[in-house]
Short mmCIF file of C-alpha atoms in Angstrom, two decimals:
data_model
loop_
_atom_site.label_atom_id
_atom_site.label_comp_id
_atom_site.label_asym_id
_atom_site.label_seq_id
_atom_site.Cartn_x
_atom_site.Cartn_y
_atom_site.Cartn_z
CA UNK E 1 -12.55 -26.90 -4.79
CA UNK E 2 -9.49 -28.79 -6.01
CA UNK E 3 -6.53 -26.91 -7.39
CA UNK E 4 -4.85 -27.60 -10.73
CA UNK E 5 -2.27 -24.81 -10.68
CA UNK E 6 -1.10 -22.60 -7.86
CA UNK E 7 1.26 -19.68 -8.40
CA UNK E 8 2.66 -17.99 -5.32
CA UNK E 9 4.42 -14.62 -5.45
CA UNK E 10 5.75 -15.17 -8.95
CA UNK E 11 8.07 -12.39 -10.06
CA UNK E 12 10.00 -12.35 -13.29
CA UNK E 13 12.17 -9.33 -14.11
CA UNK E 14 13.36 -8.79 -17.63
CA UNK E 15 14.97 -5.74 -19.15
CA UNK E 16 11.83 -4.78 -21.05
CA UNK E 17 9.13 -6.39 -18.95
CA UNK E 18 8.26 -7.21 -15.38
CA UNK E 19 5.84 -9.95 -14.44
CA UNK E 20 4.26 -10.11 -11.01
CA UNK E 21 4.02 -10.48 -8.21
CA UNK E 22 1.39 -12.98 -9.34
CA UNK E 23 -0.72 -15.04 -6.98
CA UNK E 24 -3.14 -17.25 -8.80
CA UNK E 25 -5.09 -20.44 -8.16
CA UNK E 26 -6.53 -22.27 -11.15
CA UNK E 27 -9.31 -24.66 -10.10
CA UNK E 28 -9.42 -28.25 -11.31
CA UNK E 29 -12.35 -29.32 -13.45
CA UNK E 30 -12.97 -25.90 -15.01
CA UNK E 31 -12.03 -23.81 -18.00
CA UNK E 32 -10.19 -20.67 -16.93
CA UNK E 33 -9.48 -17.99 -19.50
CA UNK E 34 -6.75 -15.40 -19.13
CA UNK E 35 -7.53 -12.21 -20.95
CA UNK E 36 -5.47 -9.08 -21.26
CA UNK E 37 -3.92 -6.76 -23.82
CA UNK E 38 -0.91 -7.72 -25.95
CA UNK E 39 2.27 -7.91 -23.94
CA UNK E 40 0.51 -8.16 -20.59
CA UNK E 41 2.33 -11.34 -19.57
CA UNK E 42 -0.10 -14.09 -20.52
CA UNK E 43 2.44 -16.19 -22.39
CA UNK E 44 5.03 -15.61 -19.66
CA UNK E 45 2.63 -17.18 -17.18
CA UNK E 46 2.32 -20.26 -19.39
CA UNK E 47 6.09 -20.50 -19.67
CA UNK E 48 6.48 -20.35 -15.90
CA UNK E 49 3.86 -23.06 -15.44
CA UNK E 50 5.76 -25.33 -17.81
CA UNK E 51 9.20 -24.45 -16.44
CA UNK E 52 10.19 -23.13 -19.85
CA UNK E 53 11.19 -19.95 -18.06
CA UNK E 54 12.30 -19.57 -14.45
CA UNK E 55 10.70 -16.97 -12.24
CA UNK E 56 13.12 -14.89 -10.17
CA UNK E 57 10.92 -15.38 -7.18
CA UNK E 58 7.99 -17.48 -6.07
CA UNK E 59 6.77 -21.02 -6.60
CA UNK E 60 4.50 -22.81 -9.06
CA UNK E 61 2.65 -26.01 -8.24
CA UNK E 62 1.00 -27.94 -11.05
CA UNK E 63 -1.27 -30.96 -10.44
CA UNK E 64 0.15 -31.21 -6.94
CA UNK E 65 3.78 -31.18 -8.01
CA UNK E 66 6.28 -28.39 -7.49
CA UNK E 67 7.60 -27.10 -10.80
CA UNK E 68 11.30 -26.52 -11.44
CA UNK E 69 12.71 -28.47 -8.50
CA UNK E 70 13.69 -31.36 -10.79
CA UNK E 71 12.90 -32.02 -14.42
CA UNK E 72 9.23 -32.98 -13.84
CA UNK E 73 9.16 -35.41 -16.75
CA UNK E 74 6.34 -37.41 -15.24
CA UNK E 75 4.32 -34.28 -14.62
CA UNK E 76 4.70 -33.16 -18.23
CA UNK E 77 3.14 -36.38 -19.48
CA UNK E 78 -0.08 -35.23 -17.84
CA UNK E 79 -0.10 -31.86 -19.60
CA UNK E 80 -0.95 -30.78 -23.13
CA UNK E 81 0.32 -27.45 -24.41
CA UNK E 82 -0.38 -25.39 -27.49
CA UNK E 83 2.13 -22.52 -27.54
CA UNK E 84 1.33 -19.12 -28.97
CA UNK E 85 3.90 -19.53 -31.74
CA UNK E 86 4.42 -22.91 -33.33
CA UNK E 87 7.95 -24.24 -33.50
CA UNK E 88 9.20 -24.61 -37.06
CA UNK E 89 12.05 -26.92 -36.19
CA UNK E 90 10.33 -30.05 -37.53
CA UNK E 91 8.79 -28.42 -40.58
CA UNK E 92 10.44 -30.92 -42.93
CA UNK E 93 8.45 -33.78 -41.33
CA UNK E 94 5.10 -35.07 -42.41
CA UNK E 95 2.31 -34.67 -39.87
CA UNK E 96 2.27 -38.43 -39.23
CA UNK E 97 6.04 -38.43 -38.61
CA UNK E 98 5.70 -35.61 -36.13
CA UNK E 99 2.90 -37.52 -34.39
CA UNK E 100 5.00 -40.71 -34.26
CA UNK E 101 7.88 -38.73 -32.75
CA UNK E 102 5.71 -37.01 -30.13
CA UNK E 103 4.01 -40.27 -29.24
CA UNK E 104 7.32 -41.72 -27.95
CA UNK E 105 7.27 -39.25 -25.09
CA UNK E 106 3.70 -39.95 -24.05
CA UNK E 107 2.96 -43.51 -22.91
CA UNK E 108 -0.70 -42.51 -22.53
CA UNK E 109 -0.90 -41.56 -26.22
CA UNK E 110 -4.26 -42.80 -27.49
CA UNK E 111 -3.99 -43.72 -31.15
CA UNK E 112 -7.75 -44.00 -31.63
CA UNK E 113 -8.26 -40.61 -30.07
CA UNK E 114 -5.56 -39.22 -32.33
CA UNK E 115 -7.23 -40.62 -35.44
CA UNK E 116 -10.60 -39.32 -34.32
CA UNK E 117 -9.18 -35.82 -33.85
CA UNK E 118 -7.49 -35.92 -37.27
CA UNK E 119 -10.85 -36.81 -38.78
CA UNK E 120 -12.79 -34.19 -36.88
CA UNK E 121 -10.36 -31.43 -37.82
CA UNK E 122 -9.96 -32.80 -41.36
CA UNK E 123 -6.19 -33.01 -41.29
CA UNK E 124 -4.34 -35.04 -43.89
CA UNK E 125 -1.54 -36.69 -41.87
CA UNK E 126 0.55 -37.38 -44.95
CA UNK E 127 1.05 -33.66 -45.50
CA UNK E 128 4.37 -32.06 -44.63
CA UNK E 129 4.10 -29.53 -41.82
CA UNK E 130 5.74 -26.95 -44.06
CA UNK E 131 2.94 -27.34 -46.59
CA UNK E 132 0.21 -26.69 -44.05
CA UNK E 133 -1.70 -23.43 -43.96
CA UNK E 134 -1.60 -21.48 -40.72
CA UNK E 135 -5.04 -22.69 -39.66
CA UNK E 136 -4.29 -26.28 -40.57
CA UNK E 137 -1.09 -26.16 -38.54
CA UNK E 138 -2.97 -24.74 -35.59
CA UNK E 139 -5.48 -27.58 -35.72
CA UNK E 140 -2.65 -30.09 -35.88
CA UNK E 141 -0.95 -28.49 -32.85
CA UNK E 142 -4.18 -28.87 -30.92
CA UNK E 143 -4.49 -32.52 -31.96
CA UNK E 144 -0.92 -33.22 -30.84
CA UNK E 145 -1.61 -31.55 -27.49
CA UNK E 146 -4.77 -33.59 -26.89
CA UNK E 147 -3.93 -37.07 -28.20
CA UNK E 148 -2.64 -38.33 -24.85
CA UNK E 149 -5.80 -37.22 -23.03
CA UNK E 150 -3.96 -34.84 -20.70
CA UNK E 151 -5.36 -33.89 -17.32
CA UNK E 152 -4.36 -30.30 -17.92
CA UNK E 153 -4.55 -28.48 -21.22
CA UNK E 154 -2.73 -25.18 -21.67
CA UNK E 155 -3.83 -23.23 -24.73
CA UNK E 156 -2.11 -20.01 -25.68
CA UNK E 157 -4.43 -18.30 -28.16
CA UNK E 158 -5.49 -21.61 -29.66
CA UNK E 159 -7.80 -20.28 -32.33
CA UNK E 160 -5.50 -17.83 -34.10
CA UNK E 161 -5.78 -18.53 -37.82
CA UNK E 162 -8.76 -20.88 -37.59
CA UNK E 163 -11.67 -20.43 -39.98
CA UNK E 164 -15.17 -20.23 -38.42
CA UNK E 165 -15.93 -23.89 -39.05
CA UNK E 166 -12.67 -25.11 -37.55
CA UNK E 167 -13.26 -22.70 -34.68
CA UNK E 168 -16.62 -24.28 -33.91
CA UNK E 169 -15.08 -27.74 -34.06
CA UNK E 170 -12.42 -26.61 -31.60
CA UNK E 171 -15.01 -25.26 -29.16
CA UNK E 172 -16.93 -28.51 -29.35
CA UNK E 173 -13.83 -30.69 -28.96
CA UNK E 174 -12.80 -28.76 -25.84
CA UNK E 175 -16.30 -28.99 -24.37
CA UNK E 176 -16.31 -32.75 -24.87
CA UNK E 177 -12.83 -33.05 -23.45
CA UNK E 178 -14.10 -31.29 -20.31
CA UNK E 179 -17.25 -33.37 -19.96
CA UNK E 180 -15.82 -35.83 -17.42
CA UNK E 181 -15.39 -32.98 -14.96
CA UNK E 182 -11.89 -34.11 -13.95
CA UNK E 183 -9.88 -32.15 -16.48
CA UNK E 184 -8.69 -28.59 -16.53
CA UNK E 185 -8.15 -26.03 -19.27
CA UNK E 186 -6.18 -22.84 -18.89
CA UNK E 187 -6.33 -20.69 -21.99
CA UNK E 188 -5.28 -17.26 -23.12
CA UNK E 189 -7.51 -15.65 -25.69
CA UNK E 190 -8.35 -12.39 -27.40
CA UNK E 191 -11.53 -13.75 -28.90
CA UNK E 192 -14.38 -12.57 -26.73
CA UNK E 193 -16.88 -15.02 -28.14
CA UNK E 194 -14.51 -17.89 -27.48
CA UNK E 195 -14.11 -16.89 -23.85
CA UNK E 196 -17.85 -16.47 -23.49
CA UNK E 197 -18.52 -19.93 -24.83
CA UNK E 198 -15.76 -21.81 -23.09
CA UNK E 199 -14.72 -20.18 -19.86
CA UNK E 200 -16.06 -20.80 -16.38
CA UNK E 201 -13.60 -18.43 -14.75
CA UNK E 202 -11.91 -15.34 -16.14
CA UNK E 203 -8.57 -13.90 -15.08
CA UNK E 204 -7.66 -10.37 -16.14
CA UNK E 205 -3.95 -9.73 -16.63
CA UNK E 206 -2.63 -6.24 -17.35
CA UNK E 207 0.99 -5.03 -17.29
CA UNK E 208 2.20 -8.29 -15.77
CA UNK E 209 -0.26 -8.11 -12.90
CA UNK E 210 -3.42 -10.06 -12.15
CA UNK E 211 -6.32 -7.64 -11.78
CA UNK E 212 -8.69 -10.30 -10.54
CA UNK E 213 -10.32 -13.63 -11.11
CA UNK E 214 -14.06 -13.86 -11.57
CA UNK E 215 -16.77 -16.41 -12.16
CA UNK E 216 -17.81 -15.60 -15.73
CA UNK E 217 -21.61 -15.40 -15.44
CA UNK E 218 -21.46 -13.38 -12.24
CA UNK E 219 -18.98 -10.99 -13.83
CA UNK E 220 -21.14 -10.45 -16.91
CA UNK E 221 -24.22 -9.97 -14.77
CA UNK E 222 -22.64 -7.42 -12.51
CA UNK E 223 -21.22 -4.94 -15.06
CA UNK E 224 -23.89 -2.71 -16.61
CA UNK E 225 -24.36 0.56 -18.41
CA UNK E 226 -27.35 2.45 -17.06
CA UNK E 227 -28.96 5.11 -19.21
CA UNK E 228 -30.64 7.37 -16.72
CA UNK E 229 -32.70 10.48 -16.37
CA UNK E 230 -31.99 12.34 -13.14
CA UNK E 231 -34.85 14.85 -13.53
CA UNK E 232 -34.31 17.99 -11.46
CA UNK E 233 -31.42 18.43 -9.10
CA UNK E 234 -28.05 16.80 -8.65
CA UNK E 235 -26.77 13.30 -8.26
CA UNK E 236 -23.52 12.35 -6.59
CA UNK E 237 -22.57 9.52 -8.94
CA UNK E 238 -19.42 8.58 -7.05
CA UNK E 239 -21.61 7.12 -4.29
CA UNK E 240 -23.33 4.72 -6.67
CA UNK E 241 -22.43 1.12 -5.75
CA UNK E 242 -19.78 -0.24 -8.12
CA UNK E 243 -19.28 3.24 -9.61
CA UNK E 244 -17.00 3.22 -12.60
CA UNK E 245 -18.01 6.28 -14.60
CA UNK E 246 -20.86 8.67 -15.23
CA UNK E 247 -21.11 10.71 -18.36
CA UNK E 248 -23.45 13.61 -19.04
CA UNK E 249 -25.31 12.95 -22.28
CA UNK E 250 -27.47 16.05 -22.54
CA UNK E 251 -30.72 17.31 -21.03
CA UNK E 252 -31.00 15.59 -17.67
CA UNK E 253 -29.60 12.32 -18.98
CA UNK E 254 -26.53 10.49 -17.72
CA UNK E 255 -24.84 7.30 -18.84
CA UNK E 256 -23.46 5.51 -15.80
CA UNK E 257 -21.29 2.40 -15.69
CA UNK E 258 -21.32 0.14 -12.65
CA UNK E 259 -19.74 -3.13 -11.58
CA UNK E 260 -22.59 -3.96 -9.17
CA UNK E 261 -25.67 -3.72 -11.36
CA UNK E 262 -28.30 -4.88 -8.87
CA UNK E 263 -27.15 -2.62 -6.03
CA UNK E 264 -26.66 0.31 -8.39
CA UNK E 265 -30.22 0.00 -9.69
CA UNK E 266 -31.59 -0.01 -6.14
CA UNK E 267 -29.46 3.02 -5.38
CA UNK E 268 -30.78 4.87 -8.45
CA UNK E 269 -34.35 4.24 -7.34
CA UNK E 270 -33.53 5.53 -3.84
CA UNK E 271 -32.03 8.69 -5.39
CA UNK E 272 -35.04 9.31 -7.59
CA UNK E 273 -33.00 8.57 -10.70
CA UNK E 274 -35.06 6.99 -13.46
CA UNK E 275 -33.38 4.18 -15.41
CA UNK E 276 -34.41 4.61 -19.01
CA UNK E 277 -32.59 1.54 -20.26
CA UNK E 278 -29.65 -0.62 -19.40
CA UNK E 279 -27.21 -2.84 -21.11
CA UNK E 280 -24.74 -5.44 -20.02
CA UNK E 281 -21.10 -4.81 -20.78
CA UNK E 282 -19.22 -7.16 -23.03
CA UNK E 283 -16.00 -8.70 -21.79
CA UNK E 284 -13.77 -6.35 -23.78
CA UNK E 285 -15.56 -3.33 -22.31
CA UNK E 286 -15.08 -4.76 -18.83
CA UNK E 287 -11.40 -5.25 -19.58
CA UNK E 288 -11.11 -1.66 -20.78
CA UNK E 289 -12.85 -0.42 -17.64
CA UNK E 290 -10.55 -2.46 -15.40
CA UNK E 291 -7.48 -1.16 -17.21
CA UNK E 292 -8.67 2.40 -16.67
CA UNK E 293 -9.25 1.74 -12.96
CA UNK E 294 -5.79 0.21 -12.69
CA UNK E 295 -4.25 3.26 -14.36
CA UNK E 296 -6.02 5.60 -11.95
CA UNK E 297 -4.94 3.42 -9.02
CA UNK E 298 -1.29 3.55 -10.12
CA UNK E 299 -1.39 7.32 -10.63
CA UNK E 300 -2.81 8.05 -7.20
CA UNK D 1 -31.08 -33.81 -25.67
CA UNK D 2 -32.35 -30.34 -26.46
CA UNK D 3 -34.12 -28.46 -23.69
CA UNK D 4 -36.21 -25.44 -24.62
CA UNK D 5 -34.70 -22.85 -22.32
CA UNK D 6 -34.32 -19.29 -23.46
CA UNK D 7 -32.20 -16.72 -21.71
CA UNK D 8 -32.79 -13.02 -21.76
CA UNK D 9 -29.34 -11.49 -21.48
CA UNK D 10 -30.66 -8.05 -20.67
CA UNK D 11 -32.94 -9.25 -17.90
CA UNK D 12 -32.23 -8.08 -14.37
CA UNK D 13 -32.71 -11.65 -13.23
CA UNK D 14 -29.48 -13.59 -12.89
CA UNK D 15 -28.87 -16.38 -15.38
CA UNK D 16 -29.06 -19.21 -12.86
CA UNK D 17 -32.49 -17.96 -11.77
CA UNK D 18 -33.84 -17.76 -15.32
CA UNK D 19 -32.64 -21.29 -16.07
CA UNK D 20 -33.95 -22.64 -12.79
CA UNK D 21 -37.44 -21.21 -13.23
CA UNK D 22 -37.74 -22.56 -16.79
CA UNK D 23 -36.33 -25.98 -16.01
CA UNK D 24 -38.58 -26.34 -12.98
CA UNK D 25 -41.60 -25.44 -15.11
CA UNK D 26 -40.62 -28.06 -17.72
CA UNK D 27 -40.39 -30.74 -15.04
CA UNK D 28 -43.50 -29.82 -13.08
CA UNK D 29 -45.62 -29.49 -16.21
CA UNK D 30 -44.54 -32.97 -17.25
CA UNK D 31 -42.89 -31.77 -20.46
CA UNK D 32 -39.78 -33.46 -19.14
CA UNK D 33 -41.06 -36.87 -18.10
CA UNK D 34 -39.96 -38.76 -15.02
CA UNK D 35 -36.74 -40.63 -15.69
CA UNK D 36 -35.59 -38.35 -18.53
CA UNK D 37 -31.83 -38.01 -18.61
CA UNK D 38 -30.78 -34.37 -18.55
CA UNK D 39 -27.74 -33.14 -20.48
CA UNK D 40 -24.48 -33.19 -18.56
CA UNK D 41 -23.61 -29.99 -16.76
CA UNK D 42 -20.94 -29.14 -19.35
CA UNK D 43 -23.30 -29.88 -22.23
CA UNK D 44 -26.10 -27.64 -20.98
CA UNK D 45 -23.58 -24.92 -20.18
CA UNK D 46 -22.34 -25.12 -23.77
CA UNK D 47 -25.87 -24.89 -25.17
CA UNK D 48 -26.83 -21.93 -23.01
CA UNK D 49 -23.40 -20.27 -23.25
CA UNK D 50 -23.04 -19.99 -19.53
CA UNK D 51 -20.53 -21.45 -17.11
CA UNK D 52 -20.76 -24.89 -15.52
CA UNK D 53 -20.89 -23.16 -12.16
CA UNK D 54 -24.29 -21.70 -13.04
CA UNK D 55 -25.69 -25.03 -14.29
CA UNK D 56 -24.32 -26.93 -11.31
CA UNK D 57 -26.11 -24.50 -9.02
CA UNK D 58 -29.40 -25.02 -10.89
CA UNK D 59 -29.13 -28.83 -10.79
CA UNK D 60 -28.21 -28.67 -7.10
CA UNK D 61 -31.19 -26.47 -6.23
CA UNK D 62 -33.65 -28.64 -8.15
CA UNK D 63 -32.16 -31.76 -6.61
CA UNK D 64 -32.70 -30.28 -3.17
CA UNK D 65 -36.31 -29.63 -4.13
CA UNK D 66 -36.65 -33.28 -5.08
CA UNK D 67 -37.24 -32.59 -8.78
CA UNK D 68 -33.95 -34.07 -9.97
CA UNK D 69 -31.74 -36.88 -8.82
CA UNK D 70 -28.15 -37.60 -9.69
CA UNK D 71 -26.85 -41.10 -10.09
CA UNK D 72 -23.11 -41.24 -9.59
CA UNK D 73 -21.40 -41.81 -12.88
CA UNK D 74 -24.51 -41.98 -15.04
CA UNK D 75 -25.99 -38.51 -14.90
CA UNK D 76 -28.86 -36.39 -13.72
CA UNK D 77 -32.46 -37.57 -14.14
CA UNK D 78 -35.90 -36.10 -13.66
CA UNK D 79 -37.24 -37.50 -10.39
CA UNK D 80 -40.74 -38.72 -9.75
CA UNK D 81 -42.83 -35.67 -9.03
CA UNK D 82 -45.68 -36.57 -6.66
CA UNK D 83 -49.13 -35.21 -7.55
CA UNK D 84 -49.14 -33.13 -4.43
CA UNK D 85 -45.78 -31.58 -5.23
CA UNK D 86 -46.75 -31.10 -8.85
CA UNK D 87 -49.80 -29.23 -7.66
CA UNK D 88 -47.81 -27.04 -5.28
CA UNK D 89 -45.37 -26.11 -8.03
CA UNK D 90 -48.10 -25.73 -10.60
CA UNK D 91 -49.96 -23.29 -8.39
CA UNK D 92 -46.99 -21.40 -6.98
CA UNK D 93 -46.00 -19.79 -10.29
CA UNK D 94 -49.58 -18.69 -10.90
CA UNK D 95 -50.00 -17.38 -7.38
CA UNK D 96 -46.78 -15.40 -7.76
CA UNK D 97 -48.07 -13.81 -10.99
CA UNK D 98 -51.43 -13.03 -9.41
CA UNK D 99 -49.72 -11.40 -6.45
CA UNK D 100 -47.85 -9.14 -8.84
CA UNK D 101 -51.12 -8.28 -10.60
CA UNK D 102 -52.84 -7.52 -7.30
CA UNK D 103 -49.91 -5.31 -6.24
CA UNK D 104 -50.30 -3.41 -9.51
CA UNK D 105 -54.02 -3.01 -8.79
CA UNK D 106 -53.44 -1.78 -5.27
CA UNK D 107 -50.94 0.79 -6.52
CA UNK D 108 -53.60 2.40 -8.70
CA UNK D 109 -56.28 1.96 -6.00
CA UNK D 110 -58.52 -0.60 -7.69
CA UNK D 111 -61.37 -2.01 -5.62
CA UNK D 112 -61.58 -5.77 -5.07
CA UNK D 113 -64.63 -5.97 -7.32
CA UNK D 114 -62.85 -4.07 -10.09
CA UNK D 115 -59.93 -6.46 -9.94
CA UNK D 116 -62.17 -9.51 -9.96
CA UNK D 117 -64.03 -8.12 -12.98
CA UNK D 118 -60.74 -7.53 -14.74
CA UNK D 119 -59.56 -11.05 -14.00
CA UNK D 120 -62.77 -12.54 -15.36
CA UNK D 121 -62.57 -10.31 -18.40
CA UNK D 122 -58.95 -11.29 -19.13
CA UNK D 123 -59.82 -14.96 -18.61
CA UNK D 124 -62.74 -14.75 -21.01
CA UNK D 125 -60.67 -13.08 -23.73
CA UNK D 126 -57.77 -15.50 -23.36
CA UNK D 127 -59.96 -18.57 -23.38
CA UNK D 128 -61.68 -17.36 -26.54
CA UNK D 129 -58.35 -16.73 -28.21
CA UNK D 130 -57.07 -20.19 -27.26
CA UNK D 131 -60.15 -21.94 -28.64
CA UNK D 132 -60.28 -19.92 -31.86
CA UNK D 133 -56.53 -20.50 -32.28
CA UNK D 134 -57.06 -24.24 -31.80
CA UNK D 135 -59.76 -24.42 -34.47
CA UNK D 136 -58.45 -22.47 -37.40
CA UNK D 137 -55.23 -20.82 -36.40
CA UNK D 138 -54.73 -17.10 -36.61
#
């Protein structure tokens, strides 16, 4: 598998926050989603990738080039970035003026592509940026980030403020952008449905640390809640494969959560535990479970 | 192109397996004709809300079985399925289901004759339902 981004031992110490050490490899040709609670360091990772902030330690390599050694201006032409918070510095400009300005820095700017995106997102380019609604501005940011057909697209909570129709358009535009198989998206998102629809890989980030990177379908298939009936006797739940928790729910019933569904079901059968029903966990529940495990790990 | 594949999210069977079984059935039954262009990996992943890794695995498996072929740069097509292979695939799903039925019979100690009678009985009922459904609808 080819690599789009490689972070090695990244540490960033700030008075109120510590990031790292982060080791992360983002594969080329896939959509990778970073999910984590507010303030977990997602945006800091983006800033390190773009050399907008310097890590105290470690190295970042993007599209085969080391970041931060020189000014990487050629590298940045190959990247599109939608920051979490839009800059207001050019708010007095019309959208078309902002586009004309940005275009100067990107020789690969594709005017037809730009027009097509304006049409798809229904943006009036003669409008001043200041006059745009939050959602409209978000759509325009995305258009600006994609008009030079970048090899790597970095999206920091791209859909915040989008209405459901614009949201669907965004999902579709990103899917089409990825269709060639050569391009890479790294996105941070809180929207579970967005991650489910777009991501191939999922990275969990909590308290400035990476808790793991998973292939999305495998992850969703492996976390399950089992509603069980243990009948007579006792069950040592901690020995269940992928044990996360087991909760007594009355009578002889237990609700058990596992991160290895298939093995756990086999184990239940071998223990004489009847599985009454089961349910897959949603991504946010998996995140919550991982945060709990991390807390227990830190405490012990 | 829309492909009628339905995923059961609560099923114990992994997603790639569910997709593979259904896609294979569509090809072997001829519902997807030889030479049909399949959606790109990203497109099918979008439709089924799964990752491209899962779809790539399915396409790879079916290509290895000779049911699909990929032409560099143009896409993935349904390959020519020989009659012999079609027959093997056509029968294998049925045989698998029958094996499961026989296992169920053995568990409750059915005799061979009992099971054969049941099979004939089920067949008769189903055939009647199909023909009455075809004439007037239910």
